[in-house]
Amino acid sequence: MLEEAVFSALSVLADGRVYPDEAPESTQRPFITFQVVGGRPNVVMAGPAAARNARVQFNVWAETRLGATALMEQLRVIVCDRSAAGALRGTPLGEPVSLHEDDTNWYGSRMDFSLWYSLRVPD
């Protein structure tokens, strides 16, 4: 499934602090969150195809602006990698957006990617 592929690919970043949707409240920075925020349908004459597309939004959070920018660049390199078996092979759907949370003084970055994957329903 897509979530397993994302965890596997990004576990080398942020000491493995990669979470779907949102991080637990006490999570130490830096960390990464991701959400599927749409995608392109892939339907063939026989019905839905096995190849699926997801628009995935990644958010990184760090102590400083430079830390967030560096972590997003590391994430971009991994998500767009096409050289390794099992790579996510993502395509950016824009450039990073800088984020800052005034009440927590957290620095972040957000970026969307298009990811193709095969649907595999858990046993």
Coordinates of N, CA and C in Angstrom, one line a residue:
M1 N 0.8 -1.2 0.0 CA 0.0 0.0 0.0 C 0.9 1.2 0.0
L2 N 0.3 2.4 -0.3 CA 1.0 3.6 -0.5 C 1.7 4.0 0.8
E3 N 1.0 3.9 1.9 CA 1.5 4.3 3.2 C 2.8 3.6 3.6
E4 N 2.8 2.2 3.3 CA 4.0 1.4 3.6 C 5.1 1.9 2.8
A5 N 4.9 2.2 1.5 CA 6.0 2.7 0.6 C 6.6 4.0 1.1
V6 N 5.7 4.9 1.6 CA 6.1 6.2 2.1 C 7.0 6.0 3.3
F7 N 6.5 5.2 4.3 CA 7.2 5.0 5.5 C 8.6 4.4 5.2
S8 N 8.6 3.4 4.3 CA 9.9 2.7 4.0 C 10.9 3.7 3.3
A9 N 10.4 4.5 2.4 CA 11.3 5.5 1.7 C 11.8 6.6 2.6
L10 N 11.0 7.1 3.5 CA 11.3 8.3 4.3 C 11.8 8.0 5.7
S11 N 11.9 6.7 6.1 CA 12.3 6.4 7.4 C 13.7 6.8 7.8
V12 N 14.6 7.1 6.7 CA 15.9 7.5 7.0 C 16.0 9.0 7.4
L13 N 14.9 9.7 7.2 CA 14.8 11.1 7.6 C 14.2 11.4 8.9
A14 N 14.6 12.5 9.6 CA 14.0 12.9 10.9 C 13.9 11.8 11.9
D15 N 15.0 11.0 11.9 CA 15.1 9.9 12.9 C 13.9 9.0 12.8
G16 N 13.3 8.8 11.6 CA 12.1 7.9 11.4 C 10.8 8.5 11.9
R17 N 10.8 9.8 12.3 CA 9.5 10.4 12.7 C 8.7 10.8 11.5
V18 N 8.0 9.9 10.9 CA 7.1 10.1 9.8 C 5.8 9.6 10.1
Y19 N 4.8 10.4 10.0 CA 3.4 10.1 10.4 C 2.3 10.4 9.4
P20 N 1.3 9.6 9.2 CA 0.2 9.9 8.3 C -0.7 10.9 9.1
D21 N -1.2 11.9 8.3 CA -2.1 12.9 8.8 C -1.5 13.9 9.8
E22 N -1.2 13.4 11.0 CA -0.6 14.4 12.0 C 0.3 13.6 13.0
A23 N 1.2 14.3 13.6 CA 2.1 13.7 14.5 C 1.5 13.7 15.9
P24 N 1.9 12.8 16.8 CA 1.4 12.9 18.2 C 1.8 14.2 18.8
E25 N 1.1 14.6 19.8 CA 1.3 16.0 20.3 C 2.7 16.2 20.9
S26 N 3.3 15.3 21.5 CA 4.6 15.5 22.1 C 5.8 15.1 21.2
T27 N 5.6 15.0 19.9 CA 6.6 14.6 18.9 C 7.7 15.7 18.9
Q28 N 9.0 15.2 19.0 CA 10.1 16.0 18.9 C 10.4 16.5 17.4
R29 N 10.8 17.7 17.2 CA 11.1 18.1 15.8 C 12.6 17.8 15.6
P30 N 12.9 17.5 14.3 CA 12.1 17.6 13.1 C 11.3 16.3 13.0
F31 N 10.1 16.5 12.2 CA 9.3 15.4 11.9 C 8.6 15.7 10.6
I32 N 8.0 14.6 10.0 CA 7.3 14.7 8.7 C 5.9 14.1 8.8
T33 N 5.0 14.8 8.2 CA 3.6 14.3 8.1 C 3.2 14.2 6.7
F34 N 2.3 13.4 6.3 CA 1.8 13.3 4.9 C 0.3 13.0 4.9
Q35 N -0.3 13.4 3.9 CA -1.8 13.1 3.6 C -2.0 12.9 2.1
V36 N -2.9 12.0 1.8 CA -3.3 11.9 0.4 C -4.4 12.9 0.3
V37 N -4.2 13.8 -0.7 CA -5.2 14.9 -0.9 C -5.8 14.9 -2.2
G38 N -6.0 13.7 -2.8 CA -6.6 13.6 -4.1 C -5.7 12.7 -5.0
G39 N -5.9 12.9 -6.3 CA -5.2 12.1 -7.3 C -6.0 12.0 -8.6
R40 N -5.4 11.4 -9.6 CA -6.1 11.2 -10.9 C -6.7 9.8 -10.9
P41 N -7.9 9.7 -11.3 CA -8.5 8.4 -11.4 C -7.9 7.7 -12.6
N42 N -7.8 6.4 -12.5 CA -7.3 5.5 -13.6 C -8.2 4.4 -13.8
V43 N -9.1 4.6 -14.8 CA -10.1 3.6 -15.1 C -9.9 3.1 -16.6
V44 N -10.0 1.8 -16.8 CA -9.8 1.3 -18.1 C -11.2 0.6 -18.5
M45 N -11.3 0.1 -19.7 CA -12.6 -0.5 -20.1 C -13.1 -1.5 -19.2
A46 N -12.3 -2.3 -18.5 CA -12.8 -3.3 -17.6 C -13.1 -2.8 -16.2
G47 N -12.8 -1.5 -16.0 CA -13.1 -0.9 -14.7 C -11.9 -0.3 -14.1
P48 N -11.8 -0.1 -12.8 CA -10.7 0.5 -12.1 C -9.4 -0.3 -12.4
A49 N -8.3 0.4 -12.8 CA -7.0 -0.2 -13.0 C -6.3 -0.5 -11.7
A50 N -5.3 -1.4 -11.7 CA -4.5 -1.7 -10.6 C -3.6 -0.6 -10.2
A51 N -3.1 0.1 -11.3 CA -2.2 1.3 -11.0 C -3.1 2.5 -10.5
R52 N -2.7 3.0 -9.4 CA -3.4 4.1 -8.8 C -2.5 5.3 -8.7
N53 N -3.1 6.5 -8.7 CA -2.4 7.8 -8.5 C -2.9 8.5 -7.3
A54 N -2.0 9.1 -6.6 CA -2.3 9.8 -5.4 C -1.6 11.2 -5.4
R55 N -2.3 12.2 -5.1 CA -1.6 13.5 -4.8 C -1.3 13.5 -3.3
V56 N 0.0 13.5 -3.0 CA 0.3 13.4 -1.6 C 1.0 14.7 -1.1
Q57 N 0.5 15.2 0.0 CA 1.0 16.4 0.5 C 1.9 16.1 1.7
F58 N 3.2 16.5 1.6 CA 4.2 16.3 2.7 C 4.4 17.6 3.4
N59 N 4.5 17.5 4.7 CA 4.8 18.6 5.6 C 6.0 18.2 6.4
V60 N 6.9 19.1 6.5 CA 8.1 18.9 7.4 C 8.1 20.1 8.4
W61 N 8.5 19.7 9.7 CA 8.5 20.7 10.7 C 9.9 20.6 11.4
A62 N 10.5 21.8 11.7 CA 11.8 21.8 12.3 C 11.9 23.0 13.2
E63 N 13.1 23.1 13.9 CA 13.3 24.2 14.8 C 13.6 25.5 14.2
T64 N 14.1 25.5 12.9 CA 14.5 26.7 12.2 C 14.0 26.7 10.8
R65 N 14.0 27.8 10.1 CA 13.6 27.9 8.7 C 14.6 27.1 7.9
L66 N 15.9 27.3 8.2 CA 17.0 26.5 7.4 C 16.8 25.0 7.6
G67 N 16.4 24.6 8.8 CA 16.2 23.2 9.1 C 15.1 22.6 8.3
A68 N 14.0 23.4 8.2 CA 12.8 22.9 7.5 C 13.1 22.9 6.0
T69 N 13.8 23.9 5.5 CA 14.2 23.9 4.1 C 15.1 22.7 3.7
A70 N 16.1 22.5 4.5 CA 17.0 21.3 4.3 C 16.3 20.0 4.3
L71 N 15.4 19.8 5.3 CA 14.6 18.6 5.4 C 13.7 18.4 4.2
M72 N 13.1 19.4 3.7 CA 12.2 19.3 2.6 C 13.0 18.9 1.3
E73 N 14.2 19.5 1.2 CA 15.0 19.2 0.1 C 15.5 17.7 0.1
Q74 N 15.8 17.2 1.3 CA 16.1 15.8 1.4 C 14.9 14.9 1.1
L75 N 13.7 15.3 1.5 CA 12.5 14.6 1.2 C 12.3 14.6 -0.3
R76 N 12.5 15.7 -1.0 CA 12.3 15.8 -2.4 C 13.2 14.9 -3.2
V77 N 14.4 14.8 -2.8 CA 15.4 13.9 -3.4 C 14.9 12.5 -3.3
I78 N 14.5 12.0 -2.2 CA 14.0 10.7 -2.0 C 12.7 10.4 -2.7
V79 N 11.8 11.3 -2.6 CA 10.5 11.1 -3.3 C 10.6 11.0 -4.8
C80 N 11.5 11.8 -5.4 CA 11.7 11.9 -6.8 C 12.7 10.9 -7.3
D81 N 13.3 10.1 -6.5 CA 14.3 9.1 -6.9 C 13.7 8.1 -7.9
R82 N 14.4 7.8 -9.0 CA 13.9 6.8 -9.9 C 14.9 5.7 -10.1
S83 N 16.0 5.7 -9.3 CA 17.0 4.8 -9.5 C 16.9 3.5 -8.8
A84 N 16.2 3.5 -7.7 CA 16.1 2.3 -6.8 C 14.8 1.5 -7.0
A85 N 14.9 0.2 -6.8 CA 13.7 -0.7 -6.9 C 12.9 -0.3 -5.7
G86 N 11.6 -0.1 -5.9 CA 10.7 0.2 -4.8 C 10.6 1.7 -4.5
A87 N 11.4 2.5 -5.3 CA 11.4 3.9 -5.1 C 10.0 4.5 -5.3
L88 N 9.7 5.7 -4.7 CA 8.4 6.3 -4.8 C 8.2 6.9 -6.2
R89 N 9.2 7.3 -6.9 CA 9.2 7.9 -8.2 C 8.2 9.0 -8.4
G90 N 8.2 9.9 -7.4 CA 7.2 11.0 -7.4 C 7.5 12.1 -8.4
T91 N 6.5 12.8 -8.7 CA 6.7 14.0 -9.6 C 6.2 15.2 -8.8
P92 N 7.0 16.3 -8.6 CA 6.5 17.4 -7.9 C 5.4 18.1 -8.6
L93 N 4.4 18.6 -7.8 CA 3.3 19.3 -8.4 C 3.3 20.8 -8.0
G94 N 4.5 21.3 -7.9 CA 4.8 22.7 -7.5 C 6.0 22.7 -6.7
E95 N 6.4 23.9 -6.2 CA 7.5 24.1 -5.3 C 7.1 24.2 -3.8
P96 N 8.1 24.0 -2.9 CA 7.7 24.1 -1.5 C 7.1 25.4 -1.1
V97 N 6.2 25.3 -0.1 CA 5.6 26.5 0.5 C 6.1 26.6 1.9
S98 N 6.6 27.7 2.3 CA 7.1 27.9 3.7 C 6.0 28.1 4.6
L99 N 6.2 27.5 5.8 CA 5.1 27.6 6.9 C 5.8 28.1 8.2
H100 N 5.0 28.8 9.0 CA 5.4 29.2 10.3 C 4.2 29.2 11.2
E101 N 4.3 28.6 12.4 CA 3.2 28.6 13.3 C 3.6 29.6 14.4
D102 N 2.9 30.7 14.5 CA 3.2 31.7 15.5 C 3.1 31.3 16.9
D103 N 2.1 30.5 17.3 CA 1.9 30.1 18.7 C 2.9 29.1 19.2
T104 N 3.5 28.3 18.3 CA 4.5 27.3 18.7 C 5.9 27.7 18.2
N105 N 6.0 28.7 17.3 CA 7.3 29.1 16.7 C 7.9 28.0 15.9
W106 N 7.1 27.1 15.3 CA 7.6 26.0 14.5 C 7.8 26.6 13.1
Y107 N 8.8 26.1 12.4 CA 9.1 26.4 11.0 C 8.8 25.1 10.2
G108 N 8.1 25.3 9.1 CA 7.8 24.1 8.3 C 7.9 24.4 6.8
S109 N 7.6 23.4 6.0 CA 7.6 23.5 4.6 C 6.6 22.4 4.1
R110 N 5.8 22.8 3.1 CA 4.8 21.9 2.5 C 5.0 21.7 1.0
M111 N 4.8 20.5 0.5 CA 5.0 20.3 -0.9 C 4.1 19.1 -1.3
D112 N 3.5 19.2 -2.5 CA 2.7 18.1 -3.1 C 3.4 17.4 -4.2
F113 N 3.2 16.1 -4.2 CA 3.8 15.2 -5.3 C 2.7 14.3 -5.8
S114 N 2.9 13.9 -7.1 CA 2.0 12.9 -7.7 C 2.8 11.6 -7.6
L115 N 2.1 10.6 -7.0 CA 2.8 9.2 -6.8 C 1.9 8.2 -7.5
W116 N 2.5 7.3 -8.3 CA 1.8 6.1 -8.8 C 2.1 4.9 -8.0
Y117 N 1.2 4.1 -7.8 CA 1.4 2.9 -7.0 C 0.4 1.8 -7.4
S118 N 0.6 0.6 -7.0 CA -0.3 -0.5 -7.2 C -1.1 -0.7 -6.0
L119 N -2.4 -0.9 -6.1 CA -3.3 -1.1 -5.0 C -3.2 -2.5 -4.6
R120 N -2.9 -2.7 -3.3 CA -2.8 -4.0 -2.7 C -3.6 -4.0 -1.4
V121 N -4.7 -4.7 -1.4 CA -5.5 -4.7 -0.2 C -4.9 -5.6 0.9
P122 N -4.8 -5.2 2.1 CA -4.2 -6.0 3.2 C -5.0 -7.3 3.4
D123 N -4.3 -8.4 3.8 CA -5.0 -9.6 4.0 C -5.8 -9.6 5.3

